[in-house]
Amino acid sequence: MPPDAKRDATLEAAAAMTTDDLTVFIVDDDDAIRDSLQILLECAGFRAESFSTPFAFLESGAPSRSGCLLVDIRMPQMSGLDVQERLARDGHGIPVVVMTGHGDVPLAVRAMKAGAVDFVEKPFEEEALLAAVRSALARAVDIRKADAALPTASPEQPAAPPAVSAPPEVLARLSALTPRELDVLRWLVAGKSNKIIAFELSISPRTVEIHRARVMEKMQADSLPTLVRMAIAAGVVPGGG
């Protein structure tokens, strides 16, 4: 096939691609969680493949295929963050959703700053998980189309993760926070408890609770993960920075 015809065919195939053509790759060392995730995703109409270790995933052909990765952030030998960094280093643009446990907010922040699409907390809310997967697969489609349009991109220099930016309404909500509420938000993004935040800000834990409730209300966040996502997108610096 002539080069121009081959390129046109590639572009046409990419343009026709939908999320139905993609696969969700699950990496978790917990057999029960891995199996339940695969059943949930397949019942929701997704293609899903699971791997019990990061090495099994990385050594397969999966990273080069179109889809997204759903990976546990805490695993022995290699963490979800390590997997994410390895994929970026090897030039694989597969979108990543990290799964976190309670208290792993700082790790989730690191993952999202490194380009993760989203994070979901265990135990999962099914709709939140499925929404994160849909978002990741939509990005995978965009990546495939961009790759088809730019066939000369160098694999030795993988593209930087897309910049995260908050929509105007989130920035407007953020601007409505008082200086003290913004301080509390920064420490929440850092993953600190009310007690630690109280110590850092020299206020009582009860005062932190009040500020925290006001921050959640003003930001229209229904959960801490939702609040953290908005804060990261808006460029809020964790901690006292």
Short mmCIF file of C-alpha atoms in Angstrom, two decimals:
data_model
loop_
_atom_site.label_atom_id
_atom_site.label_comp_id
_atom_site.label_asym_id
_atom_site.label_seq_id
_atom_site.Cartn_x
_atom_site.Cartn_y
_atom_site.Cartn_z
CA MET A 1 0.00 0.00 0.00
CA PRO A 2 1.39 3.47 -0.89
CA PRO A 3 2.46 5.56 2.15
CA ASP A 4 -0.28 8.16 1.61
CA ALA A 5 -2.96 5.50 1.31
CA LYS A 6 -1.68 3.74 4.41
CA ARG A 7 -1.72 7.01 6.35
CA ASP A 8 -5.27 7.77 5.18
CA ALA A 9 -6.39 4.29 6.26
CA THR A 10 -4.79 4.78 9.68
CA LEU A 11 -6.49 8.13 10.13
CA GLU A 12 -9.83 6.69 9.03
CA ALA A 13 -9.53 3.81 11.49
CA ALA A 14 -8.60 6.19 14.31
CA ALA A 15 -11.50 8.51 13.49
CA ALA A 16 -13.92 5.57 13.64
CA MET A 17 -12.60 4.34 17.00
CA THR A 18 -14.87 4.52 20.02
CA THR A 19 -14.47 3.48 23.63
CA ASP A 20 -16.15 0.17 22.72
CA ASP A 21 -12.99 -0.77 20.82
CA LEU A 22 -10.75 -0.36 23.88
CA THR A 23 -9.76 -2.50 26.85
CA VAL A 24 -9.60 -1.72 30.55
CA PHE A 25 -6.47 -3.33 32.03
CA ILE A 26 -6.75 -4.07 35.76
CA VAL A 27 -3.64 -4.47 37.90
CA ASP A 28 -4.18 -5.42 41.55
CA ASP A 29 -2.49 -8.03 43.74
CA ASP A 30 -5.75 -8.74 45.61
CA ASP A 31 -7.50 -11.63 43.83
CA ALA A 32 -10.95 -10.79 45.17
CA ILE A 33 -10.78 -7.10 44.20
CA ARG A 34 -9.34 -7.92 40.79
CA ASP A 35 -12.06 -10.46 40.02
CA SER A 36 -14.87 -8.23 41.26
CA LEU A 37 -13.59 -5.31 39.19
CA GLN A 38 -13.45 -7.42 36.05
CA ILE A 39 -17.01 -8.68 36.60
CA LEU A 40 -18.27 -5.14 37.28
CA LEU A 41 -16.62 -3.72 34.16
CA GLU A 42 -17.75 -6.54 31.90
CA CYS A 43 -21.32 -6.30 33.20
CA ALA A 44 -21.16 -2.56 32.39
CA GLY A 45 -20.22 -3.42 28.81
CA PHE A 46 -16.46 -2.86 28.91
CA ARG A 47 -13.74 -5.17 27.71
CA ALA A 48 -11.52 -5.99 30.68
CA GLU A 49 -8.32 -7.94 31.29
CA SER A 50 -6.69 -8.40 34.67
CA PHE A 51 -3.13 -8.92 35.91
CA SER A 52 -2.06 -10.02 39.37
CA THR A 53 1.27 -8.14 39.33
CA PRO A 54 2.65 -4.98 37.68
CA PHE A 55 5.39 -7.09 36.06
CA ALA A 56 2.83 -9.38 34.41
CA PHE A 57 1.14 -6.32 32.93
CA LEU A 58 4.33 -4.55 31.83
CA GLU A 59 5.83 -7.69 30.28
CA SER A 60 2.68 -8.41 28.28
CA GLY A 61 1.75 -6.57 25.12
CA ALA A 62 -1.00 -4.69 26.95
CA PRO A 63 0.81 -1.33 27.39
CA SER A 64 1.08 -1.01 23.60
CA ARG A 65 -2.61 -1.68 23.04
CA SER A 66 -5.39 0.88 23.10
CA GLY A 67 -7.21 1.20 26.39
CA CYS A 68 -6.72 2.44 29.92
CA LEU A 69 -5.09 1.14 33.08
CA LEU A 70 -6.85 0.71 36.43
CA VAL A 71 -4.02 0.14 38.91
CA ASP A 72 -3.75 -0.23 42.68
CA ILE A 73 -1.46 2.40 44.14
CA ARG A 74 -0.05 0.13 46.88
CA MET A 75 1.42 -3.21 45.82
CA PRO A 76 4.51 -5.13 46.92
CA GLN A 77 7.63 -4.85 44.76
CA MET A 78 6.19 -2.15 42.50
CA SER A 79 3.61 0.52 43.31
CA GLY A 80 0.99 1.97 41.02
CA LEU A 81 3.08 5.16 40.86
CA ASP A 82 6.07 3.10 39.72
CA VAL A 83 3.96 1.52 36.99
CA GLN A 84 2.75 4.94 35.87
CA GLU A 85 6.34 6.26 35.71
CA ARG A 86 7.53 3.17 33.83
CA LEU A 87 4.80 3.58 31.21
CA ALA A 88 5.72 7.24 30.70
CA ARG A 89 9.43 6.41 30.46
CA ASP A 90 8.76 3.71 27.87
CA GLY A 91 6.63 6.06 25.79
CA HIS A 92 3.26 4.41 26.40
CA GLY A 93 0.47 6.97 26.47
CA ILE A 94 -2.11 4.71 28.09
CA PRO A 95 -4.36 6.73 30.44
CA VAL A 96 -4.15 5.71 34.10
CA VAL A 97 -6.72 5.59 36.90
CA VAL A 98 -5.21 4.80 40.31
CA MET A 99 -7.03 2.96 43.08
CA THR A 100 -6.24 4.16 46.58
CA GLY A 101 -6.99 3.15 50.12
CA HIS A 102 -8.01 5.39 52.99
CA GLY A 103 -5.26 7.88 53.79
CA ASP A 104 -3.58 7.66 50.38
CA VAL A 105 -4.57 11.16 49.27
CA PRO A 106 -0.92 12.38 49.00
CA LEU A 107 -0.13 9.45 46.70
CA ALA A 108 -3.22 10.18 44.62
CA VAL A 109 -2.12 13.80 44.32
CA ARG A 110 1.30 12.66 43.09
CA ALA A 111 -0.29 10.34 40.56
CA MET A 112 -2.57 13.03 39.17
CA LYS A 113 0.25 15.56 38.96
CA ALA A 114 2.14 12.92 36.97
CA GLY A 115 -0.75 12.69 34.51
CA ALA A 116 -3.22 10.17 35.96
CA VAL A 117 -6.75 10.76 34.69
CA ASP A 118 -8.39 10.17 38.05
CA PHE A 119 -8.25 8.24 41.30
CA VAL A 120 -10.89 6.19 43.07
CA GLU A 121 -10.96 5.22 46.72
CA LYS A 122 -11.55 1.76 48.13
CA PRO A 123 -14.17 0.62 48.93
CA PHE A 124 -15.43 1.71 45.54
CA GLU A 125 -18.65 3.42 44.65
CA GLU A 126 -19.57 1.69 41.41
CA GLU A 127 -20.71 4.80 39.58
CA ALA A 128 -17.59 6.76 40.55
CA LEU A 129 -15.39 3.92 39.30
CA LEU A 130 -17.28 3.56 36.03
CA ALA A 131 -17.20 7.33 35.47
CA ALA A 132 -13.42 7.35 35.96
CA VAL A 133 -13.02 4.48 33.49
CA ARG A 134 -15.21 6.20 30.90
CA SER A 135 -13.13 9.36 31.23
CA ALA A 136 -9.89 7.40 30.82
CA LEU A 137 -11.16 5.55 27.76
CA ALA A 138 -12.32 8.81 26.18
CA ARG A 139 -8.80 10.14 26.62
CA ALA A 140 -7.41 6.94 25.10
CA VAL A 141 -9.52 7.56 21.98
CA ASP A 142 -8.16 11.13 21.76
CA ILE A 143 -4.59 9.84 22.15
CA ARG A 144 -5.09 7.27 19.40
CA LYS A 145 -6.44 9.92 17.03
CA ALA A 146 -3.57 12.29 17.84
CA ASP A 147 -1.03 9.51 17.29
CA ALA A 148 -2.58 8.71 13.92
CA ALA A 149 -2.38 12.35 12.88
CA LEU A 150 1.26 12.64 14.01
CA PRO A 151 2.97 9.42 12.85
CA THR A 152 6.43 10.96 13.07
CA ALA A 153 6.33 11.48 16.84
CA SER A 154 9.50 10.19 18.45
CA PRO A 155 8.99 7.23 20.83
CA GLU A 156 12.18 8.23 22.62
CA GLN A 157 10.54 11.47 23.72
CA PRO A 158 7.06 10.65 25.01
CA ALA A 159 4.66 13.52 25.19
CA ALA A 160 4.23 15.20 28.54
CA PRO A 161 0.99 14.40 30.35
CA PRO A 162 -1.82 16.76 29.39
CA ALA A 163 -1.98 19.84 31.57
CA VAL A 164 -4.77 19.68 34.11
CA SER A 165 -6.93 22.78 34.26
CA ALA A 166 -10.06 23.53 36.22
CA PRO A 167 -13.25 24.75 34.55
CA PRO A 168 -14.23 28.39 35.23
CA GLU A 169 -16.93 27.43 37.71
CA VAL A 170 -14.42 25.58 39.90
CA LEU A 171 -12.03 28.56 39.83
CA ALA A 172 -14.94 30.81 40.81
CA ARG A 173 -15.76 28.56 43.77
CA LEU A 174 -12.12 28.54 44.82
CA SER A 175 -11.96 32.33 44.74
CA ALA A 176 -14.92 32.44 47.15
CA LEU A 177 -12.91 30.70 49.89
CA THR A 178 -11.56 32.77 52.73
CA PRO A 179 -7.78 32.73 53.36
CA ARG A 180 -8.27 30.35 56.30
CA GLU A 181 -10.53 28.05 54.29
CA LEU A 182 -7.88 27.96 51.58
CA ASP A 183 -5.27 27.03 54.20
CA VAL A 184 -7.46 24.14 55.34
CA LEU A 185 -7.99 23.05 51.73
CA ARG A 186 -4.23 22.94 51.12
CA TRP A 187 -3.70 20.66 54.09
CA LEU A 188 -6.61 18.45 53.04
CA VAL A 189 -4.98 18.04 49.63
CA ALA A 190 -1.80 17.06 51.48
CA GLY A 191 -3.79 14.23 53.08
CA LYS A 192 -3.63 15.53 56.64
CA SER A 193 -6.18 14.76 59.34
CA ASN A 194 -8.22 17.41 61.15
CA LYS A 195 -5.96 17.01 64.18
CA ILE A 196 -2.78 17.61 62.19
CA ILE A 197 -4.33 20.54 60.34
CA ALA A 198 -5.35 22.06 63.66
CA PHE A 199 -1.77 21.78 64.90
CA GLU A 200 -0.29 23.26 61.71
CA LEU A 201 -2.70 26.22 61.75
CA SER A 202 -2.72 26.69 65.54
CA ILE A 203 -6.49 26.33 65.74
CA SER A 204 -8.78 23.79 67.38
CA PRO A 205 -9.85 20.55 65.65
CA ARG A 206 -13.45 21.71 65.98
CA THR A 207 -12.60 24.91 64.08
CA VAL A 208 -10.98 22.79 61.38
CA GLU A 209 -14.18 20.74 61.11
CA ILE A 210 -16.20 23.92 60.59
CA HIS A 211 -13.82 25.26 57.95
CA ARG A 212 -13.72 21.88 56.25
CA ALA A 213 -17.51 21.74 56.03
CA ARG A 214 -17.61 25.25 54.58
CA VAL A 215 -14.94 24.36 52.01
CA MET A 216 -16.90 21.28 50.93
CA GLU A 217 -20.07 23.37 50.64
CA LYS A 218 -18.49 26.27 48.74
CA MET A 219 -16.62 23.96 46.37
CA GLN A 220 -19.80 21.86 45.89
CA ALA A 221 -17.83 18.69 46.59
CA ASP A 222 -19.74 15.61 47.73
CA SER A 223 -16.62 13.79 48.93
CA LEU A 224 -12.97 14.34 49.80
CA PRO A 225 -11.73 12.72 46.55
CA THR A 226 -13.96 15.06 44.55
CA LEU A 227 -12.59 18.03 46.49
CA VAL A 228 -9.01 16.91 45.92
CA ARG A 229 -9.59 16.47 42.18
CA MET A 230 -10.93 20.00 41.87
CA ALA A 231 -8.11 21.43 43.97
CA ILE A 232 -5.43 19.71 41.87
CA ALA A 233 -7.05 20.89 38.64
CA ALA A 234 -7.13 24.44 40.04
CA GLY A 235 -3.44 24.30 40.92
CA VAL A 236 -3.82 24.34 44.71
CA VAL A 237 -0.44 23.64 46.32
CA PRO A 238 -0.63 20.92 49.02
CA GLY A 239 0.38 21.75 52.58
CA GLY A 240 1.77 25.06 53.66
CA GLY A 241 3.23 25.95 50.23
#
